[in-house]
Amino acid sequence: MKQVSLDGNPTPDKIKSFRRLEKKAASCRLCPSLADQPAVLSSANGSLNARIVFLAEAPGRFGAGRTGVPFQGDRSGDNFEILLKHIGLTRSEVFITNAVLCNPLENGNNRKPTAGEIKTCSGFLQNTLGIIQPRVVVTLGTVALQSLNKILGTRFSLKQNVAQSIPIQDFTLFPLYHPSPRVTNWKRPLVQQKKDFKKIPLS
Ligand code: URA
């Protein structure tokens, strides 16, 4: 039985602040090589009253970069949906975002976001967390964890801190591996990731 629930509807102030941030992200052109890619930040990311925020790397070419919905439309998204369902949650109960809001491409293929792009986009992440005020932030993969490390001035690593509840000033940080096929095939199989997801503090 899942134990997570939403605290009613988001307040008008919360909605207003998020809309403002959404607009700002949509018109942001700070990263020269991402300027043509839409920022994936909208009500499709999930609930503004979510207790859990999932933070991943960046929209993928076939996933969020195409659908506008984080982790939807590609194989990483398929795996993420399996994992979310495994712990009895739906997209409408959580909020999903990325360290970098636009899809980084090189020669038409996905590439890792650069340190500069992560830094430039970190203001959007901080503002998003400030608006939602989640109880738990689950980072998915190294880039997501590094982006939070930079903001928090911490040095957590996936190797040492995977599936640990780490109390931070305003929330509990819970580092997990990324659900991409590259990771589930070579580093952290889906069966293990299901066990990791079960440890997320939901209440
Ligand atoms: N889709 C996302 O939204 N983020 C990722 O990190 C990968 C796929």
Tab-separated table of C-alpha atoms and ligand atoms in Angstrom:
chain	number	residue	atom	x	y	z
A	1	MET	CA	0.000	0.000	0.000
A	2	LYS	CA	1.515	3.321	-0.970
A	3	GLN	CA	1.864	5.907	1.744
A	4	VAL	CA	2.336	9.042	-0.262
A	5	SER	CA	-0.405	11.581	-0.754
A	6	LEU	CA	-0.663	15.160	-1.901
A	7	ASP	CA	-1.371	18.046	0.432
A	8	GLY	CA	-4.432	19.296	-1.440
A	9	ASN	CA	-4.223	21.623	-4.426
A	10	PRO	CA	-1.268	23.944	-4.991
A	11	THR	CA	-1.893	27.480	-3.730
A	12	PRO	CA	-2.475	30.240	-6.314
A	13	ASP	CA	0.904	31.740	-5.315
A	14	LYS	CA	2.644	28.462	-6.003
A	15	ILE	CA	0.977	28.161	-9.395
A	16	LYS	CA	1.880	31.761	-10.233
A	17	SER	CA	5.533	31.303	-9.252
A	18	PHE	CA	5.785	28.119	-11.281
A	19	ARG	CA	4.182	29.697	-14.359
A	20	ARG	CA	6.673	32.557	-14.105
A	21	LEU	CA	9.547	30.070	-13.929
A	22	GLU	CA	8.117	28.045	-16.806
A	23	LYS	CA	7.987	31.163	-18.992
A	24	LYS	CA	11.508	32.138	-18.008
A	25	ALA	CA	12.787	28.670	-18.928
A	26	ALA	CA	10.907	28.729	-22.239
A	27	SER	CA	12.593	31.977	-23.247
A	28	CYS	CA	16.051	31.119	-21.852
A	29	ARG	CA	18.816	31.133	-24.491
A	30	LEU	CA	21.826	31.142	-22.157
A	31	CYS	CA	23.417	27.930	-23.483
A	32	PRO	CA	24.451	28.567	-27.097
A	33	SER	CA	24.256	24.928	-28.185
A	34	LEU	CA	20.875	24.327	-26.507
A	35	ALA	CA	19.189	27.472	-27.777
A	36	ASP	CA	17.133	25.575	-30.379
A	37	GLN	CA	15.875	22.985	-27.919
A	38	PRO	CA	12.717	23.587	-25.882
A	39	ALA	CA	13.035	23.618	-22.085
A	40	VAL	CA	11.132	20.720	-20.552
A	41	LEU	CA	9.463	22.432	-17.611
A	42	SER	CA	5.690	22.619	-17.439
A	43	SER	CA	2.674	21.197	-15.644
A	44	ALA	CA	3.458	17.956	-17.541
A	45	ASN	CA	6.425	17.456	-15.178
A	46	GLY	CA	4.035	16.506	-12.385
A	47	SER	CA	2.427	17.877	-9.256
A	48	LEU	CA	3.496	21.170	-7.730
A	49	ASN	CA	2.536	19.663	-4.371
A	50	ALA	CA	4.623	16.544	-4.834
A	51	ARG	CA	6.431	15.257	-1.778
A	52	ILE	CA	8.936	13.524	-4.015
A	53	VAL	CA	10.945	15.150	-6.793
A	54	PHE	CA	12.847	12.904	-9.199
A	55	LEU	CA	15.848	14.677	-10.679
A	56	ALA	CA	17.474	13.165	-13.771
A	57	GLU	CA	20.114	14.321	-16.265
A	58	ALA	CA	18.604	16.030	-19.318
A	59	PRO	CA	15.766	15.393	-21.775
A	60	GLY	CA	16.568	12.659	-24.272
A	61	ARG	CA	16.151	12.951	-28.050
A	62	PHE	CA	13.385	10.355	-28.314
A	63	GLY	CA	11.989	11.046	-24.848
A	64	ALA	CA	11.332	14.390	-23.195
A	65	GLY	CA	13.103	16.277	-26.001
A	66	ARG	CA	10.336	15.074	-28.336
A	67	THR	CA	7.325	14.602	-26.041
A	68	GLY	CA	7.894	17.513	-23.654
A	69	VAL	CA	7.310	15.125	-20.748
A	70	PRO	CA	10.296	13.958	-18.677
A	71	PHE	CA	10.961	10.236	-19.053
A	72	GLN	CA	8.265	9.687	-21.609
A	73	GLY	CA	8.729	8.191	-25.062
A	74	ASP	CA	12.114	6.489	-24.790
A	75	ARG	CA	13.520	3.367	-23.173
A	76	SER	CA	14.776	5.267	-20.123
A	77	GLY	CA	11.216	6.477	-19.708
A	78	ASP	CA	9.822	2.958	-20.067
A	79	ASN	CA	12.169	1.770	-17.314
A	80	PHE	CA	11.321	4.751	-15.124
A	81	GLU	CA	7.608	4.037	-15.470
A	82	ILE	CA	8.183	0.390	-14.487
A	83	LEU	CA	10.076	1.545	-11.386
A	84	LEU	CA	7.488	4.157	-10.426
A	85	LYS	CA	4.676	1.636	-10.803
A	86	HIS	CA	6.691	-0.851	-8.746
A	87	ILE	CA	6.417	1.478	-5.730
A	88	GLY	CA	2.749	2.237	-6.352
A	89	LEU	CA	3.163	5.819	-7.542
A	90	THR	CA	1.885	7.671	-10.576
A	91	ARG	CA	3.310	10.640	-12.433
A	92	SER	CA	0.583	12.874	-11.026
A	93	GLU	CA	1.835	12.211	-7.481
A	94	VAL	CA	5.464	13.166	-8.102
A	95	PHE	CA	7.416	15.857	-9.947
A	96	ILE	CA	10.100	14.903	-12.454
A	97	THR	CA	12.765	17.277	-13.703
A	98	ASN	CA	16.295	17.341	-15.070
A	99	ALA	CA	19.599	18.986	-14.128
A	100	VAL	CA	19.554	20.531	-17.603
A	101	LEU	CA	16.140	21.391	-19.016
A	102	CYS	CA	16.982	21.214	-22.735
A	103	ASN	CA	18.085	18.209	-24.802
A	104	PRO	CA	21.873	18.295	-25.384
A	105	LEU	CA	22.720	16.959	-28.835
A	106	GLU	CA	25.902	16.308	-30.770
A	107	ASN	CA	25.692	15.248	-34.411
A	108	GLY	CA	22.019	14.485	-33.850
A	109	ASN	CA	22.683	12.159	-30.888
A	110	ASN	CA	22.179	12.660	-27.168
A	111	ARG	CA	25.275	13.818	-25.322
A	112	LYS	CA	26.002	14.457	-21.651
A	113	PRO	CA	25.353	18.052	-20.583
A	114	THR	CA	28.555	20.027	-19.998
A	115	ALA	CA	29.550	21.348	-16.562
A	116	GLY	CA	28.811	24.850	-17.870
A	117	GLU	CA	25.292	23.892	-18.986
A	118	ILE	CA	24.599	22.244	-15.611
A	119	LYS	CA	25.787	25.368	-13.794
A	120	THR	CA	23.784	27.693	-16.034
A	121	CYS	CA	20.627	25.645	-15.510
A	122	SER	CA	21.103	25.236	-11.745
A	123	GLY	CA	19.099	28.387	-11.020
A	124	PHE	CA	16.033	26.740	-12.585
A	125	LEU	CA	16.575	23.663	-10.430
A	126	GLN	CA	16.941	25.708	-7.257
A	127	ASN	CA	13.821	27.718	-8.067
A	128	THR	CA	11.852	24.580	-8.917
A	129	LEU	CA	12.774	22.994	-5.579
A	130	GLY	CA	12.008	26.261	-3.804
A	131	ILE	CA	8.505	26.335	-5.279
A	132	ILE	CA	7.641	22.672	-4.786
A	133	GLN	CA	9.395	22.238	-1.430
A	134	PRO	CA	9.546	18.439	-1.641
A	135	ARG	CA	10.310	16.229	1.334
A	136	VAL	CA	12.493	13.936	-0.749
A	137	VAL	CA	14.690	14.590	-3.773
A	138	VAL	CA	15.621	11.381	-5.587
A	139	THR	CA	18.569	11.925	-7.929
A	140	LEU	CA	18.756	9.524	-10.856
A	141	GLY	CA	22.331	9.050	-12.021
A	142	THR	CA	25.652	10.793	-11.581
A	143	VAL	CA	24.869	14.027	-13.415
A	144	ALA	CA	21.776	14.674	-11.278
A	145	LEU	CA	23.692	13.992	-8.064
A	146	GLN	CA	26.590	16.199	-9.181
A	147	SER	CA	24.247	19.033	-10.018
A	148	LEU	CA	22.793	18.911	-6.494
A	149	ASN	CA	26.278	18.554	-4.980
A	150	LYS	CA	27.233	21.804	-6.698
A	151	ILE	CA	24.193	23.619	-5.326
A	152	LEU	CA	24.538	22.197	-1.818
A	153	GLY	CA	28.342	22.303	-1.578
A	154	THR	CA	28.372	18.567	-0.819
A	155	ARG	CA	30.360	15.625	-2.218
A	156	PHE	CA	27.956	12.714	-2.215
A	157	SER	CA	28.664	9.921	-4.670
A	158	LEU	CA	26.537	7.167	-6.114
A	159	LYS	CA	29.148	4.593	-5.222
A	160	GLN	CA	29.070	5.453	-1.516
A	161	ASN	CA	25.585	6.814	-1.049
A	162	VAL	CA	23.267	4.858	-3.318
A	163	ALA	CA	19.819	4.292	-1.797
A	164	GLN	CA	20.714	6.145	1.398
A	165	SER	CA	18.428	8.712	3.003
A	166	ILE	CA	20.563	11.793	3.563
A	167	PRO	CA	18.975	14.640	5.534
A	168	ILE	CA	19.760	18.011	3.955
A	169	GLN	CA	18.511	21.373	5.299
A	170	ASP	CA	15.154	21.335	3.529
A	171	PHE	CA	14.679	17.788	2.266
A	172	THR	CA	15.961	14.236	2.300
A	173	LEU	CA	18.348	13.449	-0.532
A	174	PHE	CA	18.065	9.926	-1.920
A	175	PRO	CA	20.659	9.094	-4.618
A	176	LEU	CA	19.792	6.371	-7.129
A	177	TYR	CA	21.166	5.140	-10.440
A	178	HIS	CA	19.755	6.352	-13.752
A	179	PRO	CA	17.184	4.007	-15.342
A	180	SER	CA	18.649	4.192	-18.882
A	181	PRO	CA	19.226	0.855	-20.657
A	182	ARG	CA	22.967	1.593	-20.634
A	183	VAL	CA	22.885	1.569	-16.825
A	184	THR	CA	20.356	-1.248	-16.348
A	185	ASN	CA	22.317	-3.459	-18.782
A	186	TRP	CA	25.808	-2.803	-17.448
A	187	LYS	CA	25.814	-1.254	-14.005
A	188	ARG	CA	22.625	-1.545	-12.017
A	189	PRO	CA	20.112	-4.084	-13.348
A	190	LEU	CA	16.416	-3.262	-13.252
A	191	VAL	CA	15.818	-5.932	-10.569
A	192	GLN	CA	18.297	-4.144	-8.303
A	193	GLN	CA	16.836	-0.747	-9.198
A	194	LYS	CA	13.410	-2.042	-8.177
A	195	LYS	CA	14.863	-2.876	-4.755
A	196	ASP	CA	16.471	0.581	-4.590
A	197	PHE	CA	13.167	2.280	-5.432
A	198	LYS	CA	11.427	0.341	-2.651
A	199	LYS	CA	13.738	2.074	-0.155
A	200	ILE	CA	12.645	5.605	-1.120
A	201	PRO	CA	11.121	7.153	2.006
A	202	LEU	CA	7.525	7.761	0.940
A	203	SER	CA	5.945	8.993	4.159
B	1	URA	N1	14.649	11.525	-20.072
B	1	URA	C1	14.731	12.501	-19.139
B	1	URA	O1	13.814	13.286	-18.960
B	1	URA	N2	15.854	12.585	-18.425
B	1	URA	C2	16.886	11.747	-18.580
B	1	URA	O2	17.871	11.862	-17.863
B	1	URA	C3	16.765	10.748	-19.553
B	1	URA	C4	15.646	10.649	-20.273
